Amino acid sequence: MTGLFVAKNGQENETRSLEGRPDEAIHATPAAHERLAELRFCQETGRLSDWKRSVGETMRRAGLGEGYTVAEWAEIAWYGPLESWLRPGSRVSDIFIDGPDRAMVVVEDGNRTDTGIRVCDEWLRWTQRQLLVRAGFVTPDHPDDWRSDDGRIVHALYGTADRRLRFAVTRPPYTPDGATVAVRVLPARWRTIDDLVQQETGVLPRDAAELLLEAMRRGVTLLIAGGAGSGKTTLTAALLQAIAAEKRVIIIEDARELPLPPDGVAVEVLRSRSSFASCARLTLRQRPDLIVLGEVRGPEALAMLEAAATGHPGICTIHAPDALTALRNLERFATLDGLASPGIVRGLLTSGAVPLIALHIGNYGGRRRVGQIIEVIVTSGSQAGEMLPYNTLFAFNPATNRLERKYPVQGAWGKGRL
């Protein structure tokens, strides 16, 4: 799957959007382990900390001679200017370098911080190269040869390196002011439901978590809404781990990120060169109990609703400022390719065949947590364009600073029991 952009010369170019192939993974040799230990020691002692000088000068000042060849670097899981934020125990989730000699910005515990660290153009391009080589996009022999699957030169790539760094890199003319790097640091250990319900810092209370899990057991589809970096994926991973032993799960993502259950299959849309909607429909032949969509942003919304209507519920994330807007966005996305009219989509959303819960995670009471959980009410009278009928199950109460239960479940799956 590819994206398009227009270069300065007006010609269309493709951004290649694949994760590095496992069969191209580079295995570290004993010598590479020694080099990695040497680099980390130099960084810990402060000899590798100035990224404003050239790569060669930085390495010489650290006592490492001229450094290593590109082939040697390819074997070393070390990322130069990023390393300070990749250490065990770090709570940094995102790292941004928006151009040469611009301050590096990190996101830690949801807070954006200007580190004041500046990276020169040479080190910035070195970091790009290291990510791309480690991800299998380029080879040590041709590290600057960014190409699409059909062989065309490109100037923007994104994927995953070492199964821990989701990255997007660009270079001119895509970003005319210079090269950029954006990295999402995947957790070494995904948080569990027990982690998320801790009393003092919990993302949601125990009774809300138990209701969501019971809903999943009874065939309800969950729509998890929030902004960028709000914790949608973390919550999805926690729910997935809690239910994994009971379900056969198919996970559909751009590139693999979520933890894979024991009885599960990961589908990577970008590598498949297919669409999210096509992948979602194809998974029905794999007999899933639960389909997980990494993010709903287009016609795959219809495929998800159709799957739920045939007994294949799911979990999916969506960008929205609240739970009700998430449902409206879902309804709108489901009509984008014209395969279903707004009336048909509304009928699916409000039918008993597609029990649906929407929840929103965001900043409530000064910290990140779930603040709304609503269910769509089954009705035959609702028309497309009208507000979706819903029942509030949980809502955040500013007076008590808690997510509190509001009304019992109205859907047949839990009415009279939950």
Short mmCIF file of C-alpha atoms in Angstrom, two decimals:
data_model
loop_
_atom_site.label_atom_id
_atom_site.label_comp_id
_atom_site.label_asym_id
_atom_site.label_seq_id
_atom_site.Cartn_x
_atom_site.Cartn_y
_atom_site.Cartn_z
CA MET A 1 0.00 0.00 0.00
CA THR A 2 1.50 3.38 -0.90
CA GLY A 3 0.89 7.03 -0.36
CA LEU A 4 1.43 9.82 -2.90
CA PHE A 5 3.15 13.15 -2.68
CA VAL A 6 4.21 15.72 -5.24
CA ALA A 7 7.90 16.61 -5.42
CA LYS A 8 9.28 20.03 -6.34
CA ASN A 9 9.56 19.02 -9.96
CA GLY A 10 5.84 18.30 -10.01
CA GLN A 11 6.28 14.58 -10.60
CA GLU A 12 4.36 12.18 -8.42
CA ASN A 13 6.46 9.96 -6.19
CA GLU A 14 5.46 7.16 -3.85
CA THR A 15 6.14 6.82 -0.17
CA ARG A 16 6.95 3.22 0.51
CA SER A 17 5.01 1.95 3.51
CA LEU A 18 6.25 -1.45 4.59
CA GLU A 19 7.82 -2.94 7.66
CA GLY A 20 11.23 -4.49 7.09
CA ARG A 21 10.94 -8.11 6.09
CA PRO A 22 11.91 -10.71 8.72
CA ASP A 23 13.91 -12.66 6.13
CA GLU A 24 16.04 -9.55 5.67
CA ALA A 25 16.69 -9.13 9.39
CA ILE A 26 20.36 -8.70 10.27
CA HIS A 27 21.62 -11.05 12.98
CA ALA A 28 24.19 -9.65 15.38
CA THR A 29 27.60 -11.30 15.52
CA PRO A 30 29.77 -11.52 18.67
CA ALA A 31 31.78 -8.60 17.29
CA ALA A 32 28.56 -6.57 16.95
CA HIS A 33 27.70 -7.24 20.58
CA GLU A 34 31.14 -5.99 21.59
CA ARG A 35 30.72 -2.83 19.50
CA LEU A 36 27.31 -2.21 21.01
CA ALA A 37 28.70 -2.54 24.53
CA GLU A 38 31.52 -0.14 23.61
CA LEU A 39 29.12 2.43 22.22
CA ARG A 40 26.86 2.27 25.25
CA PHE A 41 29.83 2.64 27.59
CA CYS A 42 31.00 5.72 25.67
CA GLN A 43 27.52 7.20 25.87
CA GLU A 44 27.12 6.47 29.58
CA THR A 45 30.44 8.15 30.33
CA GLY A 46 29.54 11.22 28.31
CA ARG A 47 32.01 10.67 25.48
CA LEU A 48 29.16 10.26 22.98
CA SER A 49 26.74 13.09 23.60
CA ASP A 50 27.49 15.87 21.11
CA TRP A 51 25.44 15.36 17.97
CA LYS A 52 26.23 18.77 16.45
CA ARG A 53 29.60 17.63 15.10
CA SER A 54 30.15 15.37 12.10
CA VAL A 55 29.86 11.61 12.61
CA GLY A 56 33.59 11.11 12.05
CA GLU A 57 34.63 13.83 14.49
CA THR A 58 32.17 12.61 17.12
CA MET A 59 33.54 9.09 16.89
CA ARG A 60 37.17 10.25 17.04
CA ARG A 61 36.49 12.39 20.11
CA ALA A 62 34.92 9.33 21.76
CA GLY A 63 38.11 7.33 21.12
CA LEU A 64 36.45 5.11 18.52
CA GLY A 65 38.64 6.03 15.58
CA GLU A 66 36.67 6.61 12.40
CA GLY A 67 33.77 4.52 13.70
CA TYR A 68 32.43 1.60 11.71
CA THR A 69 31.54 0.78 8.14
CA VAL A 70 27.90 0.86 7.05
CA ALA A 71 27.91 -2.96 7.03
CA GLU A 72 29.20 -3.02 10.61
CA TRP A 73 26.70 -0.40 11.72
CA ALA A 74 23.92 -2.53 10.21
CA GLU A 75 24.64 -5.29 12.71
CA ILE A 76 24.51 -2.98 15.73
CA ALA A 77 21.13 -2.19 17.35
CA TRP A 78 22.25 1.33 18.25
CA TYR A 79 20.58 4.54 17.12
CA GLY A 80 22.95 7.35 18.06
CA PRO A 81 21.03 10.50 19.11
CA LEU A 82 17.95 8.42 20.01
CA GLU A 83 19.75 6.11 22.43
CA SER A 84 19.41 8.26 25.54
CA TRP A 85 15.64 7.77 25.31
CA LEU A 86 15.69 4.04 24.53
CA ARG A 87 17.25 2.77 27.74
CA PRO A 88 15.41 0.20 29.90
CA GLY A 89 12.96 1.92 32.21
CA SER A 90 12.55 4.98 30.00
CA ARG A 91 8.99 6.27 29.85
CA VAL A 92 9.50 8.08 26.55
CA SER A 93 6.95 7.01 23.95
CA ASP A 94 7.82 9.32 21.03
CA ILE A 95 10.92 11.05 19.70
CA PHE A 96 10.88 13.78 17.03
CA ILE A 97 13.69 15.45 15.09
CA ASP A 98 11.99 17.92 12.77
CA GLY A 99 15.07 18.94 10.82
CA PRO A 100 18.83 19.56 10.99
CA ASP A 101 20.00 21.62 14.00
CA ARG A 102 16.49 21.74 15.45
CA ALA A 103 15.92 20.70 19.06
CA MET A 104 14.90 17.08 19.61
CA VAL A 105 11.44 16.75 21.18
CA VAL A 106 10.32 13.76 23.25
CA VAL A 107 6.98 12.70 24.69
CA GLU A 108 7.22 11.19 28.18
CA ASP A 109 4.13 10.07 30.09
CA GLY A 110 2.06 12.07 27.59
CA ASN A 111 4.02 15.31 28.15
CA ARG A 112 5.92 16.90 25.25
CA THR A 113 9.38 18.22 26.15
CA ASP A 114 11.96 20.19 24.17
CA THR A 115 15.21 18.46 25.13
CA GLY A 116 17.45 21.24 23.84
CA ILE A 117 19.56 18.58 22.09
CA ARG A 118 20.34 19.50 18.51
CA VAL A 119 21.31 17.05 15.79
CA CYS A 120 23.33 18.09 12.77
CA ASP A 121 22.34 17.04 9.26
CA GLU A 122 24.96 14.29 9.05
CA TRP A 123 23.90 12.60 12.29
CA LEU A 124 20.24 13.01 11.34
CA ARG A 125 20.80 11.23 8.03
CA TRP A 126 22.91 8.62 9.83
CA THR A 127 19.95 7.94 12.16
CA GLN A 128 17.62 7.59 9.19
CA ARG A 129 20.03 5.18 7.53
CA GLN A 130 20.35 3.07 10.68
CA LEU A 131 16.58 2.77 11.03
CA LEU A 132 16.15 1.85 7.37
CA VAL A 133 18.99 -0.68 7.31
CA ARG A 134 17.81 -2.32 10.52
CA ALA A 135 14.26 -2.43 9.15
CA GLY A 136 15.35 -4.00 5.87
CA PHE A 137 14.40 -1.11 3.59
CA VAL A 138 17.91 -0.51 2.28
CA THR A 139 21.13 -2.52 2.14
CA PRO A 140 24.56 -1.54 3.51
CA ASP A 141 25.81 -1.41 -0.08
CA HIS A 142 23.15 1.14 -1.10
CA PRO A 143 22.03 2.83 2.13
CA ASP A 144 20.67 5.96 0.43
CA ASP A 145 18.72 4.10 -2.24
CA TRP A 146 15.15 4.61 -1.02
CA ARG A 147 12.83 2.85 -3.41
CA SER A 148 9.21 1.77 -3.72
CA ASP A 149 8.25 -1.81 -4.46
CA ASP A 150 8.14 -1.07 -8.17
CA GLY A 151 11.68 0.35 -8.12
CA ARG A 152 10.95 4.09 -8.10
CA ILE A 153 13.01 6.41 -5.91
CA VAL A 154 11.05 7.77 -2.92
CA HIS A 155 11.67 10.38 -0.25
CA ALA A 156 9.47 9.22 2.65
CA LEU A 157 9.35 5.81 4.34
CA TYR A 158 7.81 4.37 7.45
CA GLY A 159 7.92 0.99 9.17
CA THR A 160 9.31 -0.83 12.21
CA ALA A 161 12.92 -1.47 13.19
CA ASP A 162 13.93 -4.25 15.57
CA ARG A 163 10.26 -4.80 16.46
CA ARG A 164 10.55 -1.89 18.90
CA LEU A 165 10.74 1.34 16.91
CA ARG A 166 7.90 2.50 14.68
CA PHE A 167 9.38 5.23 12.53
CA ALA A 168 8.66 7.69 9.76
CA VAL A 169 11.58 9.33 7.96
CA THR A 170 11.60 11.98 5.24
CA ARG A 171 14.15 13.85 3.14
CA PRO A 172 13.98 16.66 0.55
CA PRO A 173 12.02 17.28 -1.57
CA TYR A 174 9.30 15.66 0.59
CA THR A 175 10.35 17.95 3.46
CA PRO A 176 12.18 20.82 1.72
CA ASP A 177 13.73 22.17 4.95
CA GLY A 178 15.70 18.97 5.50
CA ALA A 179 15.58 15.40 6.76
CA THR A 180 13.22 14.44 9.62
CA VAL A 181 12.77 11.49 11.97
CA ALA A 182 9.68 10.56 14.02
CA VAL A 183 9.88 7.47 16.22
CA ARG A 184 7.27 5.70 18.35
CA VAL A 185 8.96 3.54 21.00
CA LEU A 186 7.01 0.33 21.49
CA PRO A 187 6.84 -0.97 25.07
CA ALA A 188 9.15 -3.77 26.14
CA ARG A 189 6.18 -5.12 28.13
CA TRP A 190 2.61 -4.26 27.25
CA ARG A 191 0.53 -3.16 30.21
CA THR A 192 -2.16 -5.56 31.40
CA ILE A 193 -5.68 -4.91 32.66
CA ASP A 194 -4.36 -5.26 36.21
CA ASP A 195 -1.84 -2.52 35.43
CA LEU A 196 -4.56 -0.25 34.09
CA VAL A 197 -6.94 -0.58 37.06
CA GLN A 198 -4.49 0.42 39.80
CA GLN A 199 -6.43 2.49 42.29
CA GLU A 200 -4.35 5.68 42.35
CA THR A 201 -3.18 5.97 38.74
CA GLY A 202 -5.61 3.67 36.97
CA VAL A 203 -6.79 4.20 33.42
CA LEU A 204 -10.19 2.72 34.32
CA PRO A 205 -11.83 1.20 37.42
CA ARG A 206 -12.15 -2.53 37.91
CA ASP A 207 -15.91 -2.65 37.39
CA ALA A 208 -15.58 -0.87 34.03
CA ALA A 209 -12.81 -3.23 32.93
CA GLU A 210 -14.89 -6.27 33.92
CA LEU A 211 -17.88 -4.94 31.98
CA LEU A 212 -15.77 -4.47 28.84
CA LEU A 213 -14.33 -7.98 29.11
CA GLU A 214 -17.74 -9.51 29.66
CA ALA A 215 -19.07 -7.57 26.67
CA MET A 216 -16.29 -9.03 24.51
CA ARG A 217 -17.13 -12.53 25.75
CA ARG A 218 -20.75 -11.96 24.68
CA GLY A 219 -19.94 -10.79 21.16
CA VAL A 220 -19.92 -7.01 21.56
CA THR A 221 -17.64 -4.93 19.31
CA LEU A 222 -15.58 -2.28 21.11
CA LEU A 223 -14.73 1.07 19.50
CA ILE A 224 -11.87 2.72 21.42
CA ALA A 225 -11.61 6.44 20.70
CA GLY A 226 -9.08 9.09 21.60
CA GLY A 227 -6.50 11.49 20.26
CA ALA A 228 -2.95 10.77 19.15
CA GLY A 229 -0.94 9.35 22.05
CA SER A 230 -3.98 9.06 24.30
CA GLY A 231 -3.45 5.38 25.07
CA LYS A 232 -5.83 3.73 22.60
CA THR A 233 -3.29 1.08 21.58
CA THR A 234 -2.21 0.45 25.18
CA LEU A 235 -5.82 -0.14 26.24
CA THR A 236 -6.44 -2.37 23.20
CA ALA A 237 -3.36 -4.45 24.04
CA ALA A 238 -4.48 -4.85 27.67
CA LEU A 239 -7.98 -6.01 26.68
CA LEU A 240 -6.51 -8.29 24.04
CA GLN A 241 -4.16 -9.96 26.51
CA ALA A 242 -6.99 -10.44 29.00
CA ILE A 243 -9.28 -12.16 26.49
CA ALA A 244 -6.65 -13.92 24.36
CA ALA A 245 -6.85 -17.29 26.11
CA GLU A 246 -10.56 -17.50 25.25
CA LYS A 247 -10.54 -16.35 21.63
CA ARG A 248 -9.00 -16.96 18.24
CA VAL A 249 -7.82 -13.49 17.26
CA ILE A 250 -6.90 -11.91 13.91
CA ILE A 251 -5.00 -8.62 14.25
CA ILE A 252 -4.97 -6.24 11.27
CA GLU A 253 -2.47 -3.35 11.39
CA ASP A 254 -0.43 -1.19 9.03
CA ALA A 255 2.69 -2.83 10.45
CA ARG A 256 2.82 -5.18 13.39
CA GLU A 257 2.62 -3.55 16.79
CA LEU A 258 0.11 -5.24 19.13
CA PRO A 259 1.07 -8.39 21.06
CA LEU A 260 0.08 -11.59 19.26
CA PRO A 261 -2.11 -14.03 21.27
CA PRO A 262 -1.28 -17.77 21.41
CA ASP A 263 -4.12 -18.57 19.00
CA GLY A 264 -3.84 -15.62 16.67
CA VAL A 265 -2.68 -14.33 13.32
CA ALA A 266 -1.13 -10.94 12.55
CA VAL A 267 -2.05 -9.38 9.20
CA GLU A 268 0.14 -6.49 8.03
CA VAL A 269 -1.79 -4.32 5.59
CA LEU A 270 1.19 -2.40 4.25
CA ARG A 271 3.14 -5.53 3.47
CA SER A 272 0.11 -7.24 1.93
CA ARG A 273 -0.22 -4.38 -0.59
CA SER A 274 -3.95 -4.61 -0.03
CA SER A 275 -6.44 -2.35 1.71
CA PHE A 276 -7.61 -2.47 5.31
CA ALA A 277 -11.13 -3.26 4.10
CA SER A 278 -9.93 -6.15 1.90
CA CYS A 279 -7.84 -7.58 4.72
CA ALA A 280 -10.78 -7.34 7.12
CA ARG A 281 -13.05 -9.21 4.72
CA LEU A 282 -10.43 -11.85 3.96
CA THR A 283 -9.93 -12.64 7.66
CA LEU A 284 -13.47 -14.03 7.83
CA ARG A 285 -12.12 -17.12 6.03
CA GLN A 286 -9.68 -17.65 8.90
CA ARG A 287 -12.54 -18.28 11.35
CA PRO A 288 -11.72 -15.60 13.94
CA ASP A 289 -13.58 -15.21 17.20
CA LEU A 290 -12.32 -11.64 17.41
CA ILE A 291 -10.99 -9.22 14.77
CA VAL A 292 -8.71 -6.38 15.91
CA LEU A 293 -8.30 -3.37 13.60
CA GLY A 294 -5.31 -1.20 14.43
CA GLU A 295 -7.16 1.94 13.39
CA VAL A 296 -10.41 2.68 11.55
CA ARG A 297 -10.07 5.60 9.19
CA GLY A 298 -11.91 4.61 6.01
CA PRO A 299 -14.08 2.01 4.27
CA GLU A 300 -12.78 -0.75 6.56
CA ALA A 301 -15.46 0.52 8.96
CA LEU A 302 -18.08 -1.14 6.77
CA ALA A 303 -16.09 -4.38 6.64
CA MET A 304 -15.90 -4.34 10.44
CA LEU A 305 -19.66 -3.84 10.80
CA GLU A 306 -20.38 -6.56 8.26
CA ALA A 307 -18.06 -8.94 10.09
CA ALA A 308 -19.76 -8.19 13.41
CA ALA A 309 -23.17 -8.80 11.84
CA THR A 310 -22.03 -12.30 10.81
CA GLY A 311 -20.81 -13.22 14.29
CA HIS A 312 -17.24 -11.91 14.16
CA PRO A 313 -17.03 -9.02 16.65
CA GLY A 314 -13.92 -6.96 17.12
CA ILE A 315 -11.90 -4.25 18.78
CA CYS A 316 -10.88 -1.21 16.82
CA THR A 317 -9.43 2.21 17.53
CA ILE A 318 -10.49 5.51 16.02
CA HIS A 319 -9.48 9.15 16.35
CA ALA A 320 -12.23 11.21 17.98
CA PRO A 321 -12.61 13.74 20.84
CA ASP A 322 -15.41 11.79 22.55
CA ALA A 323 -17.33 8.53 22.32
CA LEU A 324 -20.36 9.89 20.45
CA THR A 325 -18.19 11.57 17.79
CA ALA A 326 -16.36 8.26 17.42
CA LEU A 327 -19.65 6.59 16.49
CA ARG A 328 -20.46 9.37 14.02
CA ASN A 329 -17.02 9.00 12.45
CA LEU A 330 -17.48 5.24 12.21
CA GLU A 331 -20.82 5.75 10.46
CA ARG A 332 -19.32 8.26 8.04
CA PHE A 333 -16.28 6.09 7.24
CA ALA A 334 -18.51 3.12 6.48
CA THR A 335 -20.11 4.99 3.57
CA LEU A 336 -16.92 6.35 1.98
CA ASP A 337 -16.49 3.80 -0.81
CA GLY A 338 -20.16 3.86 -1.78
CA LEU A 339 -20.70 0.14 -1.21
CA ALA A 340 -23.46 0.83 1.33
CA SER A 341 -25.94 3.67 1.62
CA PRO A 342 -26.16 5.74 4.82
CA GLY A 343 -29.47 4.01 5.59
CA ILE A 344 -27.91 0.54 5.40
CA VAL A 345 -24.99 1.60 7.61
CA ARG A 346 -27.38 3.13 10.16
CA GLY A 347 -29.36 -0.10 10.12
CA LEU A 348 -26.22 -2.10 10.92
CA LEU A 349 -25.21 0.25 13.72
CA THR A 350 -28.57 0.07 15.44
CA SER A 351 -29.35 -3.59 14.80
CA GLY A 352 -29.26 -6.30 17.41
CA ALA A 353 -26.83 -8.18 15.16
CA VAL A 354 -24.08 -5.62 15.84
CA PRO A 355 -23.94 -4.88 19.59
CA LEU A 356 -21.54 -1.98 19.90
CA ILE A 357 -19.81 -0.11 22.73
CA ALA A 358 -17.82 3.08 22.25
CA LEU A 359 -15.42 4.39 24.87
CA HIS A 360 -13.15 7.41 24.99
CA ILE A 361 -9.72 7.67 26.56
CA GLY A 362 -8.16 11.07 27.10
CA ASN A 363 -7.34 13.70 29.70
CA TYR A 364 -9.90 13.58 32.50
CA GLY A 365 -9.22 15.19 35.85
CA GLY A 366 -5.69 16.09 34.85
CA ARG A 367 -4.50 12.66 33.76
CA ARG A 368 -5.01 10.06 31.07
CA ARG A 369 -7.90 7.69 31.62
CA VAL A 370 -11.16 6.38 30.19
CA GLY A 371 -13.82 9.05 30.66
CA GLN A 372 -16.82 7.73 28.71
CA ILE A 373 -18.31 4.32 27.95
CA ILE A 374 -21.57 4.22 25.97
CA GLU A 375 -23.57 1.55 24.15
CA VAL A 376 -25.57 1.96 20.97
CA ILE A 377 -29.24 1.23 21.62
CA VAL A 378 -31.01 -1.17 19.27
CA THR A 379 -33.83 0.61 17.42
CA SER A 380 -35.58 0.39 14.09
CA GLY A 381 -36.70 4.01 13.92
CA SER A 382 -33.38 5.84 13.80
CA GLN A 383 -32.53 7.49 10.48
CA ALA A 384 -29.15 8.31 8.99
CA GLY A 385 -28.15 11.84 9.92
CA GLU A 386 -29.96 11.79 13.24
CA MET A 387 -28.10 11.40 16.51
CA LEU A 388 -27.39 7.75 17.23
CA PRO A 389 -29.46 6.42 20.14
CA TYR A 390 -27.17 5.54 23.00
CA ASN A 391 -27.05 4.63 26.66
CA THR A 392 -24.32 5.92 28.97
CA LEU A 393 -22.79 3.04 30.93
CA PHE A 394 -19.95 4.97 32.60
CA ALA A 395 -19.08 8.68 32.74
CA PHE A 396 -16.32 10.68 34.41
CA ASN A 397 -17.53 12.71 37.41
CA PRO A 398 -15.35 15.81 37.99
CA ALA A 399 -16.73 16.17 41.53
CA THR A 400 -15.38 12.79 42.62
CA ASN A 401 -12.58 12.62 40.05
CA ARG A 402 -13.72 9.12 39.10
CA LEU A 403 -15.27 7.19 36.25
CA GLU A 404 -18.63 6.17 37.66
CA ARG A 405 -21.37 3.77 36.63
CA LYS A 406 -24.43 5.57 35.25
CA TYR A 407 -27.01 3.17 33.82
CA PRO A 408 -27.35 -0.60 33.36
CA VAL A 409 -26.82 -2.28 30.00
CA GLN A 410 -29.83 -2.11 27.67
CA GLY A 411 -28.55 -4.51 25.00
CA ALA A 412 -29.79 -8.09 24.98
CA TRP A 413 -26.24 -9.32 25.67
CA GLY A 414 -26.28 -7.84 29.20
CA LYS A 415 -29.74 -6.56 30.04
CA GLY A 416 -30.79 -7.61 33.54
CA ARG A 417 -27.29 -8.90 34.31
CA LEU A 418 -24.88 -5.95 33.90
#
